[in-house]
CSV table of C-alpha atoms and ligand atoms in Angstrom, one decimal:
chain,number,residue,atom,x,y,z
J,638,MET,CA,-18.0,-40.8,-21.5
J,639,LEU,CA,-16.8,-43.4,-19.0
J,640,ARG,CA,-19.6,-45.2,-17.2
J,641,TYR,CA,-20.4,-48.6,-15.7
J,642,LEU,CA,-23.3,-50.7,-14.4
J,643,SER,CA,-23.0,-53.6,-12.0
J,644,ALA,CA,-25.4,-56.4,-11.0
J,645,GLY,CA,-25.3,-59.2,-8.5
J,646,GLU,CA,-26.8,-60.2,-5.1
J,647,SER,CA,-24.7,-61.0,-2.1
J,648,HIS,CA,-25.6,-64.7,-2.1
J,649,GLY,CA,-26.4,-65.0,-5.8
J,650,ARG,CA,-24.2,-66.7,-8.4
J,651,CYS,CA,-21.8,-63.8,-9.0
J,652,LEU,CA,-21.2,-60.1,-9.3
J,653,THR,CA,-20.9,-58.6,-12.7
J,654,ALA,CA,-20.1,-55.2,-14.3
J,655,ILE,CA,-19.8,-53.6,-17.7
J,656,ILE,CA,-17.5,-50.6,-18.1
J,657,GLU,CA,-18.1,-48.5,-21.2
J,658,GLY,CA,-15.9,-45.8,-22.6
J,659,LEU,CA,-12.5,-47.1,-21.7
J,660,PRO,CA,-9.8,-46.1,-24.3
J,661,ALA,CA,-8.3,-48.8,-26.6
J,662,GLY,CA,-4.8,-49.8,-25.7
J,663,LEU,CA,-5.0,-49.6,-21.9
J,664,PRO,CA,-2.9,-52.4,-20.4
J,665,LEU,CA,-4.8,-54.3,-17.7
J,666,ALA,CA,-3.3,-57.1,-15.6
J,667,LEU,CA,-5.8,-59.4,-13.9
J,668,ASP,CA,-3.5,-60.0,-10.9
J,669,GLN,CA,-3.5,-56.3,-10.3
J,670,ILE,CA,-7.3,-56.3,-10.0
J,671,ASP,CA,-7.1,-59.5,-7.9
J,672,ARG,CA,-4.6,-57.8,-5.5
J,673,GLU,CA,-7.1,-55.0,-4.9
J,674,LEU,CA,-9.9,-57.5,-4.3
J,675,ALA,CA,-7.7,-59.3,-1.8
J,676,ARG,CA,-6.9,-56.0,0.0
J,677,ARG,CA,-10.7,-55.4,0.5
J,678,GLN,CA,-11.2,-58.9,1.9
J,679,ARG,CA,-8.7,-58.4,4.7
J,680,GLY,CA,-9.2,-56.4,8.0
J,681,TYR,CA,-9.6,-57.3,11.6
J,682,GLY,CA,-13.3,-57.5,12.4
J,683,ARG,CA,-14.5,-59.2,9.2
J,684,GLY,CA,-16.9,-62.1,9.7
J,685,PRO,CA,-16.9,-65.7,8.6
J,686,ARG,CA,-18.0,-64.9,5.0
J,687,MET,CA,-14.6,-63.6,4.1
J,688,GLN,CA,-13.1,-67.0,5.0
J,689,LEU,CA,-15.3,-68.5,2.3
J,690,GLU,CA,-14.7,-66.0,-0.5
J,691,ARG,CA,-11.6,-65.8,-2.6
J,692,ASP,CA,-12.5,-63.0,-4.9
J,693,ARG,CA,-10.9,-63.2,-8.3
J,694,VAL,CA,-11.9,-61.3,-11.4
J,695,GLN,CA,-12.8,-62.9,-14.7
J,696,ILE,CA,-12.8,-60.8,-17.9
J,697,LEU,CA,-15.6,-61.8,-20.3
J,698,ALA,CA,-15.2,-59.2,-23.0
J,699,GLY,CA,-13.3,-56.0,-24.0
J,700,LEU,CA,-9.7,-57.2,-23.3
J,701,ARG,CA,-7.4,-58.9,-25.8
J,702,GLY,CA,-3.7,-59.7,-25.2
J,703,GLY,CA,-3.7,-57.8,-22.0
J,704,LYS,CA,-5.0,-54.5,-23.5
J,705,THR,CA,-8.4,-53.0,-23.7
J,706,LEU,CA,-10.1,-52.9,-27.1
J,707,GLY,CA,-12.2,-49.8,-26.6
J,708,SER,CA,-15.3,-52.0,-26.5
J,709,PRO,CA,-17.3,-52.6,-23.3
J,710,LEU,CA,-15.2,-54.4,-20.6
J,711,ALA,CA,-17.3,-57.1,-19.0
J,712,MET,CA,-16.1,-58.5,-15.6
J,713,LEU,CA,-17.3,-61.2,-13.3
J,714,ILE,CA,-16.6,-62.2,-9.7
J,715,GLU,CA,-18.0,-65.5,-8.5
J,716,ASN,CA,-19.7,-65.8,-5.1
J,717,LYS,CA,-18.1,-68.9,-3.6
J,718,ASP,CA,-20.9,-69.0,-1.0
J,719,TRP,CA,-23.5,-69.4,-3.7
J,720,PRO,CA,-23.8,-73.2,-3.7
J,721,ASN,CA,-25.0,-72.9,0.0
J,722,TRP,CA,-27.7,-70.5,-1.2
J,723,GLU,CA,-28.7,-72.0,-4.5
J,724,LYS,CA,-32.2,-72.9,-3.3
J,725,ALA,CA,-32.9,-69.8,-1.3
J,726,MET,CA,-31.6,-67.6,-4.3
J,727,ASP,CA,-33.2,-69.7,-7.1
J,728,PRO,CA,-34.2,-67.3,-9.9
J,729,VAL,CA,-37.3,-69.3,-10.7
J,730,SER,CA,-38.8,-70.6,-7.5
J,731,VAL,CA,-38.1,-70.1,-3.7
J,732,SER,CA,-40.1,-71.6,-0.8
J,733,ALA,CA,-42.0,-69.4,1.6
J,734,GLY,CA,-40.0,-70.9,4.5
J,735,ASP,CA,-37.0,-68.9,3.4
J,736,MET,CA,-38.8,-65.6,4.1
J,737,LEU,CA,-37.3,-62.9,6.4
J,738,THR,CA,-39.8,-60.5,8.0
J,739,ASN,CA,-38.0,-58.8,10.9
J,740,PRO,CA,-36.0,-55.8,9.5
J,741,ARG,CA,-32.7,-54.8,11.1
J,742,PRO,CA,-32.6,-51.2,12.4
J,743,GLY,CA,-30.0,-49.2,10.4
J,744,HIS,CA,-30.1,-51.4,7.3
J,745,ALA,CA,-31.9,-50.9,4.0
J,746,ASP,CA,-34.4,-53.6,5.0
J,747,LEU,CA,-37.4,-51.5,6.1
J,748,PRO,CA,-37.3,-48.6,3.6
J,749,GLY,CA,-36.5,-51.2,0.9
J,750,VAL,CA,-39.5,-53.5,1.5
J,751,LEU,CA,-41.9,-50.5,1.8
J,752,LYS,CA,-40.6,-48.9,-1.3
J,753,TYR,CA,-40.4,-52.0,-3.5
J,754,ARG,CA,-43.6,-53.5,-1.9
J,755,GLN,CA,-41.9,-56.7,-0.9
J,756,GLN,CA,-42.9,-59.2,1.8
J,757,ASP,CA,-39.4,-60.8,2.1
J,758,ILE,CA,-36.6,-58.7,3.4
J,759,ARG,CA,-34.1,-60.9,1.6
J,760,ASN,CA,-35.3,-59.3,-1.7
J,761,ILE,CA,-33.8,-56.0,-0.4
J,762,LEU,CA,-30.8,-57.1,1.7
J,763,GLU,CA,-29.2,-59.1,-1.0
J,764,ARG,CA,-28.4,-56.1,-3.1
J,765,ALA,CA,-28.0,-53.6,-0.3
J,766,SER,CA,-25.2,-55.8,1.2
J,767,ALA,CA,-21.7,-54.6,1.0
J,768,ARG,CA,-20.9,-57.7,-1.1
J,769,GLU,CA,-21.6,-55.3,-4.0
J,770,THR,CA,-18.4,-53.4,-3.1
J,771,ALA,CA,-16.2,-56.3,-4.4
J,772,MET,CA,-17.2,-55.3,-7.9
J,773,ARG,CA,-16.7,-51.6,-7.1
J,774,VAL,CA,-13.2,-52.5,-6.2
J,775,ALA,CA,-12.6,-54.3,-9.4
J,776,VAL,CA,-14.0,-51.4,-11.4
J,777,GLY,CA,-11.8,-49.0,-9.3
J,778,ALA,CA,-8.8,-51.2,-10.1
J,779,VAL,CA,-9.4,-50.6,-13.8
J,780,ALA,CA,-9.7,-46.8,-13.1
J,781,LYS,CA,-6.5,-47.0,-11.0
J,782,ALA,CA,-4.6,-48.7,-13.9
J,783,LEU,CA,-5.6,-45.8,-16.2
J,784,LEU,CA,-4.7,-43.1,-13.7
J,785,ALA,CA,-1.4,-44.7,-12.8
J,786,LEU,CA,-0.2,-44.2,-16.3
J,787,PHE,CA,-0.4,-40.5,-15.6
J,788,GLN,CA,1.3,-40.8,-12.2
J,789,VAL,CA,-2.0,-40.4,-10.2
J,790,GLN,CA,-1.7,-42.4,-7.0
J,791,ILE,CA,-4.5,-43.2,-4.6
J,792,VAL,CA,-3.7,-44.3,-1.0
J,793,SER,CA,-5.7,-44.8,2.2
J,794,HIS,CA,-5.6,-45.6,5.9
J,795,VAL,CA,-7.9,-45.9,8.9
J,796,VAL,CA,-8.0,-42.8,11.1
J,797,ALA,CA,-10.4,-43.9,13.8
J,798,ILE,CA,-12.4,-47.0,15.0
J,799,GLY,CA,-15.0,-46.4,17.7
J,800,GLU,CA,-13.5,-44.1,20.4
J,801,ILE,CA,-9.9,-44.7,19.3
J,802,THR,CA,-8.3,-42.1,17.0
J,803,ALA,CA,-4.8,-42.6,15.4
J,804,ALA,CA,-2.1,-40.0,15.8
J,805,ALA,CA,-1.6,-37.7,12.8
J,806,VAL,CA,0.2,-39.3,9.9
J,807,THR,CA,3.9,-38.5,9.6
J,808,ALA,CA,4.8,-41.1,6.9
J,809,PRO,CA,5.2,-39.7,3.4
J,810,HIS,CA,1.9,-40.1,1.6
J,811,GLY,CA,3.5,-42.0,-1.3
J,812,GLY,CA,4.1,-45.3,0.5
J,813,LEU,CA,1.2,-44.9,2.9
J,814,SER,CA,-1.0,-47.6,1.6
J,815,ILE,CA,1.7,-50.2,1.6
J,816,LEU,CA,2.3,-49.5,5.3
J,817,ALA,CA,-1.4,-49.4,6.1
J,818,ASP,CA,-1.8,-52.8,4.4
J,819,LYS,CA,0.6,-54.3,6.9
J,820,SER,CA,-1.7,-53.4,9.8
J,821,PRO,CA,-4.8,-55.6,10.5
J,822,VAL,CA,-6.9,-52.5,10.9
J,823,ARG,CA,-5.0,-50.4,8.2
J,824,CYS,CA,-3.9,-48.0,10.9
J,825,LEU,CA,-0.4,-46.3,10.8
J,826,ASP,CA,-0.3,-45.6,14.6
J,827,PRO,CA,0.9,-48.9,16.4
J,828,GLU,CA,-0.6,-47.9,19.8
J,829,ALA,CA,-4.0,-47.0,18.2
J,830,GLU,CA,-3.9,-50.2,16.2
J,831,LYS,CA,-3.6,-52.3,19.3
J,832,ALA,CA,-6.4,-50.4,21.0
J,833,MET,CA,-8.6,-50.6,17.9
J,834,MET,CA,-8.2,-54.4,17.7
J,835,ALA,CA,-9.0,-54.7,21.4
J,836,ALA,CA,-12.2,-52.6,20.9
J,837,ILE,CA,-13.2,-54.7,17.9
J,838,ARG,CA,-12.6,-57.9,20.0
J,839,THR,CA,-14.8,-56.6,22.8
J,840,ALA,CA,-17.6,-55.5,20.5
J,841,GLN,CA,-17.5,-59.0,18.8
J,842,GLU,CA,-17.7,-60.8,22.2
J,843,GLU,CA,-20.6,-58.6,23.1
J,844,GLY,CA,-22.5,-59.3,19.8
J,845,ASP,CA,-22.0,-55.6,18.9
J,846,SER,CA,-20.3,-53.6,16.1
J,847,LEU,CA,-18.1,-50.6,15.5
J,848,GLY,CA,-17.8,-47.8,13.0
J,849,GLY,CA,-14.9,-45.4,12.3
J,850,ILE,CA,-13.2,-43.0,10.0
J,851,PHE,CA,-11.0,-43.7,7.0
J,852,GLU,CA,-8.9,-41.3,4.9
J,853,VAL,CA,-8.1,-41.4,1.2
J,854,ILE,CA,-5.3,-39.3,-0.3
J,855,VAL,CA,-4.8,-38.8,-4.0
J,856,LEU,CA,-1.4,-37.7,-5.2
J,857,GLU,CA,-0.2,-36.1,-8.5
J,858,VAL,CA,-3.6,-35.0,-9.7
J,859,PRO,CA,-3.2,-32.4,-12.5
J,860,TRP,CA,-4.8,-29.0,-12.1
J,861,GLY,CA,-8.4,-28.7,-13.3
J,862,LEU,CA,-10.3,-31.9,-13.0
J,863,GLY,CA,-13.9,-31.1,-12.4
J,864,SER,CA,-15.3,-27.6,-12.9
J,865,HIS,CA,-16.7,-24.5,-11.2
J,866,VAL,CA,-19.3,-23.8,-13.9
J,867,HIS,CA,-22.1,-26.1,-12.8
J,868,TRP,CA,-23.1,-27.8,-9.5
J,869,ASP,CA,-22.9,-31.3,-10.8
J,870,ARG,CA,-19.5,-30.9,-12.4
J,871,LYS,CA,-17.7,-29.9,-9.1
J,872,LEU,CA,-15.1,-32.5,-8.3
J,873,ASP,CA,-15.6,-32.4,-4.5
J,874,GLY,CA,-19.4,-32.9,-4.9
J,875,ARG,CA,-18.8,-35.9,-7.1
J,876,LEU,CA,-16.2,-37.4,-4.8
J,877,ALA,CA,-18.5,-36.8,-1.8
J,878,GLN,CA,-21.3,-38.7,-3.5
J,879,ALA,CA,-18.9,-41.6,-4.4
J,880,ILE,CA,-17.8,-41.8,-0.7
J,881,VAL,CA,-21.3,-41.5,0.9
J,882,SER,CA,-22.6,-44.2,-1.5
J,883,ILE,CA,-20.4,-46.8,0.2
J,884,GLN,CA,-22.6,-48.9,2.6
J,885,GLY,CA,-22.6,-47.4,6.1
J,886,VAL,CA,-20.9,-44.1,5.3
J,887,LYS,CA,-22.7,-41.2,7.0
J,888,GLY,CA,-20.2,-38.3,6.6
J,889,VAL,CA,-17.5,-37.0,4.4
J,890,GLU,CA,-15.0,-34.1,4.7
J,891,PHE,CA,-12.2,-32.6,2.6
J,892,GLY,CA,-8.9,-31.2,3.9
J,893,ALA,CA,-9.3,-29.5,7.2
J,894,GLY,CA,-13.0,-30.5,7.0
J,895,PHE,CA,-15.3,-29.8,9.9
J,896,ALA,CA,-12.4,-28.8,12.2
J,897,GLY,CA,-11.5,-26.0,9.7
J,898,THR,CA,-14.7,-24.2,10.6
J,899,ARG,CA,-13.1,-23.3,13.9
J,900,LEU,CA,-10.2,-21.4,12.1
J,901,LEU,CA,-10.3,-17.7,11.0
J,902,GLY,CA,-10.1,-17.2,7.3
J,903,SER,CA,-6.6,-15.8,7.6
J,904,ARG,CA,-5.5,-19.2,9.1
J,905,PHE,CA,-7.6,-21.4,7.0
J,906,HIS,CA,-6.8,-20.4,3.5
J,907,ASP,CA,-3.9,-21.9,1.7
J,908,GLN,CA,-1.7,-19.0,0.5
J,909,ILE,CA,-0.5,-19.1,-3.1
J,910,VAL,CA,3.3,-19.3,-3.9
J,911,LEU,CA,5.2,-19.7,-7.1
J,912,ASP,CA,8.0,-22.4,-7.3
J,913,SER,CA,10.3,-22.2,-10.3
J,914,ARG,CA,10.2,-26.0,-10.7
J,915,ARG,CA,6.6,-26.9,-9.8
J,916,GLY,CA,4.8,-23.7,-10.8
J,917,PHE,CA,1.9,-22.4,-8.7
J,918,GLY,CA,1.5,-24.0,-5.3
J,919,PHE,CA,0.2,-23.4,-1.8
J,920,THR,CA,1.7,-22.9,1.7
J,921,SER,CA,-0.8,-25.4,3.2
J,922,ASN,CA,-3.5,-27.8,2.1
J,923,ASN,CA,-6.6,-27.0,4.2
J,924,ALA,CA,-8.7,-27.1,1.1
J,925,GLY,CA,-7.8,-30.7,0.6
J,926,GLY,CA,-6.7,-30.3,-3.0
J,927,ILE,CA,-9.9,-29.0,-4.4
J,928,GLN,CA,-11.0,-25.3,-4.8
J,929,GLY,CA,-14.1,-24.1,-6.7
J,930,GLY,CA,-14.8,-27.7,-7.6
J,931,MET,CA,-11.5,-28.1,-9.4
J,932,SER,CA,-8.4,-30.1,-8.5
J,933,THR,CA,-5.5,-27.8,-7.5
J,934,SER,CA,-2.6,-30.3,-8.0
J,935,ALA,CA,-2.2,-30.4,-4.2
J,936,PRO,CA,-3.0,-33.9,-2.7
J,937,ILE,CA,-6.7,-34.5,-2.5
J,938,ILE,CA,-7.6,-35.4,1.1
J,939,ILE,CA,-11.0,-37.0,1.8
J,940,ARG,CA,-12.2,-38.6,5.0
J,941,GLY,CA,-15.3,-40.8,5.3
J,942,ALA,CA,-17.2,-41.6,8.5
J,943,MET,CA,-18.8,-45.1,8.7
J,944,LYS,CA,-21.5,-45.9,11.2
J,945,PRO,CA,-21.3,-49.2,13.1
J,946,ILE,CA,-22.5,-52.2,11.1
J,947,PRO,CA,-26.3,-52.6,11.6
J,948,THR,CA,-26.4,-56.4,11.7
J,949,LEU,CA,-25.9,-57.3,15.3
J,950,ALA,CA,-25.4,-60.7,16.9
J,951,ARG,CA,-27.3,-59.3,19.9
J,952,PRO,CA,-30.2,-57.9,17.9
J,953,LEU,CA,-32.1,-54.7,18.4
J,954,GLN,CA,-35.9,-54.1,18.7
J,955,THR,CA,-37.9,-54.1,15.5
J,956,VAL,CA,-41.4,-54.9,14.2
J,957,ASP,CA,-42.3,-57.9,12.1
J,958,ILE,CA,-43.6,-56.6,8.8
J,959,ARG,CA,-46.1,-59.5,8.4
J,960,THR,CA,-47.6,-59.9,11.9
J,961,LYS,CA,-46.9,-56.2,12.9
J,962,GLU,CA,-45.8,-57.5,16.3
J,963,ALA,CA,-42.8,-56.2,18.2
J,964,THR,CA,-39.8,-58.6,17.9
J,965,THR,CA,-36.0,-58.6,17.5
J,966,ALA,CA,-34.1,-58.0,14.3
J,967,SER,CA,-33.0,-61.0,12.2
J,968,VAL,CA,-29.6,-62.3,13.2
J,969,GLN,CA,-27.4,-62.8,10.2
J,970,ARG,CA,-23.8,-63.9,10.0
J,971,THR,CA,-21.9,-60.5,9.8
J,972,ASP,CA,-18.7,-58.5,10.2
J,973,SER,CA,-18.3,-56.6,13.5
J,974,CYS,CA,-16.2,-53.8,11.9
J,975,ALA,CA,-15.6,-53.2,8.2
J,976,VAL,CA,-13.8,-49.8,8.4
J,977,PRO,CA,-10.5,-51.2,7.0
J,978,ALA,CA,-12.4,-52.8,4.1
J,979,ALA,CA,-14.3,-49.6,3.5
J,980,SER,CA,-11.0,-47.7,3.2
J,981,ILE,CA,-10.1,-49.9,0.2
J,982,VAL,CA,-13.6,-49.5,-1.3
J,983,ALA,CA,-13.2,-45.7,-0.9
J,984,GLU,CA,-9.9,-45.8,-2.8
J,985,ALA,CA,-11.8,-47.6,-5.6
J,986,ALA,CA,-14.8,-45.2,-5.5
J,987,VAL,CA,-12.4,-42.2,-5.6
J,988,ALA,CA,-10.4,-43.8,-8.5
J,989,TRP,CA,-13.5,-44.3,-10.5
J,990,GLU,CA,-14.8,-40.7,-10.1
J,991,LEU,CA,-11.3,-39.3,-10.9
J,992,ALA,CA,-11.0,-41.5,-14.0
J,993,VAL,CA,-14.4,-40.1,-15.2
J,994,ALA,CA,-13.2,-36.6,-14.6
J,995,PHE,CA,-9.9,-37.4,-16.2
J,996,MET,CA,-11.6,-38.7,-19.3
J,997,GLU,CA,-13.8,-35.7,-19.5
J,998,LYS,CA,-10.7,-33.5,-19.6
J,999,PHE,CA,-8.3,-35.5,-21.6
J,1000,GLY,CA,-10.5,-38.3,-23.1
J,1001,GLY,CA,-9.9,-40.0,-26.4
J,1002,ASP,CA,-10.6,-43.3,-28.1
J,1003,SER,CA,-7.1,-44.6,-27.5
J,1004,LEU,CA,-4.6,-44.3,-24.8
J,1005,ALA,CA,-2.3,-42.6,-27.3
J,1006,GLU,CA,-4.9,-39.9,-28.0
J,1007,ILE,CA,-5.3,-39.3,-24.2
J,1008,ARG,CA,-1.5,-39.0,-23.8
J,1009,ASP,CA,-1.4,-36.4,-26.5
J,1010,ASN,CA,-4.2,-34.4,-24.9
J,1011,TYR,CA,-2.6,-34.7,-21.5
J,1012,THR,CA,0.9,-33.7,-22.6
J,1013,GLN,CA,-0.4,-30.7,-24.5
J,1014,TYR,CA,-2.3,-29.5,-21.5
J,1015,LEU,CA,0.7,-29.8,-19.2
J,1016,GLN,CA,2.8,-27.8,-21.8
J,1017,ALA,CA,0.2,-25.1,-21.9
J,1018,LEU,CA,0.2,-25.0,-18.1
J,1019,ALA,CA,3.9,-24.7,-17.9
J,1020,GLU,CA,3.7,-21.6,-20.1
J,1021,CYS,CA,1.1,-19.9,-17.8
H,2084,LIG,C1,-22.9,-58.0,4.7
H,2084,LIG,C2,-22.9,-59.2,5.5
H,2084,LIG,C3,-21.9,-60.2,5.5
H,2084,LIG,C4,-20.6,-59.6,5.0
H,2084,LIG,C5,-20.9,-58.9,3.7
H,2084,LIG,C6,-21.8,-57.7,3.9
H,2084,LIG,O1,-22.1,-61.2,4.5
H,2084,LIG,P1,-22.9,-62.5,4.9
H,2084,LIG,O2,-24.3,-62.0,5.1
H,2084,LIG,O3,-22.9,-63.4,3.7
H,2084,LIG,O4,-22.3,-63.1,6.1
H,2084,LIG,O5,-19.5,-60.4,4.9
H,2084,LIG,O6,-19.8,-58.5,3.0
H,2084,LIG,C7,-19.4,-59.3,2.0
H,2084,LIG,C8,-19.9,-60.5,1.6
H,2084,LIG,C9,-18.3,-58.7,1.3
H,2084,LIG,O7,-17.8,-59.3,0.3
H,2084,LIG,O8,-17.8,-57.6,1.7
H,2084,LIG,C10,-24.0,-57.1,4.7
H,2084,LIG,O9,-25.1,-57.4,5.3
H,2084,LIG,O10,-23.9,-56.0,4.2
């Protein structure tokens, strides 16, 4: 079983994770992980914090000579901002003067302090912060390295920011992420890109924030990841959880998604064809690559909807949790739009979930054993 745990506060010393269940012999290049971390840090609309951080992964255990040992892989990413927060985040003693008591609407602040019986909102916001997603991206990069050995490729782009929606993608899916990475908002439509940047600029000037929609596409997934036999084994259910667990994400759809509900069944359903070279396939992909909770070998298409960031420079109304008086929300340094970054986090979240499903299907103690299982399965499929 492939699993991981992460720890780390936004302004603490570092983020850290342990991945358990990786096969022995998986080649891992640190610069590959760092490249993913850098992709997450970019994006028009990010705040001053991203100027401070230079996310780099350190491997503390589980890797020798560039290959995994099959033992737990321990990773660390330093918070470069930590020296500025050493006193406020001291594990042993903090002064009462550093307490935050006015929760931001839309953030974890209020439910967190009530649930955990805290008086200081910082005790909640530090872990709720999207800083945590840096480690998710590192973990996702490890998952991507495993999947890439079996040709599985995960790409993403931004579909909408605020009121602006990009034209449908015409570029081949394969090189889509490379193109998107060249855009400051990771959008493939140049007209929409300009309008998105203008909208972010206006929101920023007005102390406001913007949300949007990103799309993740997964190519070359073999038939049969996930399962129809039990609710918690369905691949779409698992991927939906992975996407909605990203800070600020409020919605998820697959393939034709919500728009598909307007079609008749005869138009919606992807008809089955047989190709002498590729075997079974479909005339369309409204299902988004998953049917009955199992991958169909068609591209998996997932969109996530992210709400506007809840930390606003022009703060909203709230109630002080100590005095119970009406006040305004705490003003924190923040991003004004993080949809481009969220698309990278979504790639990582999807990569992780697919790697878990891949290991369930083909898993072994070594990469060689996984390869054997995978090859045998493909051979059996070819004979179907
Ligand atoms: C975040 C607030 C900002 C963001 C942060 C998420 O951080 P800070 O409060 O330090 O200015 O930059 O995102 C990251 C640090 C990151 O690495 O993505 C929040 O409140 O969620």
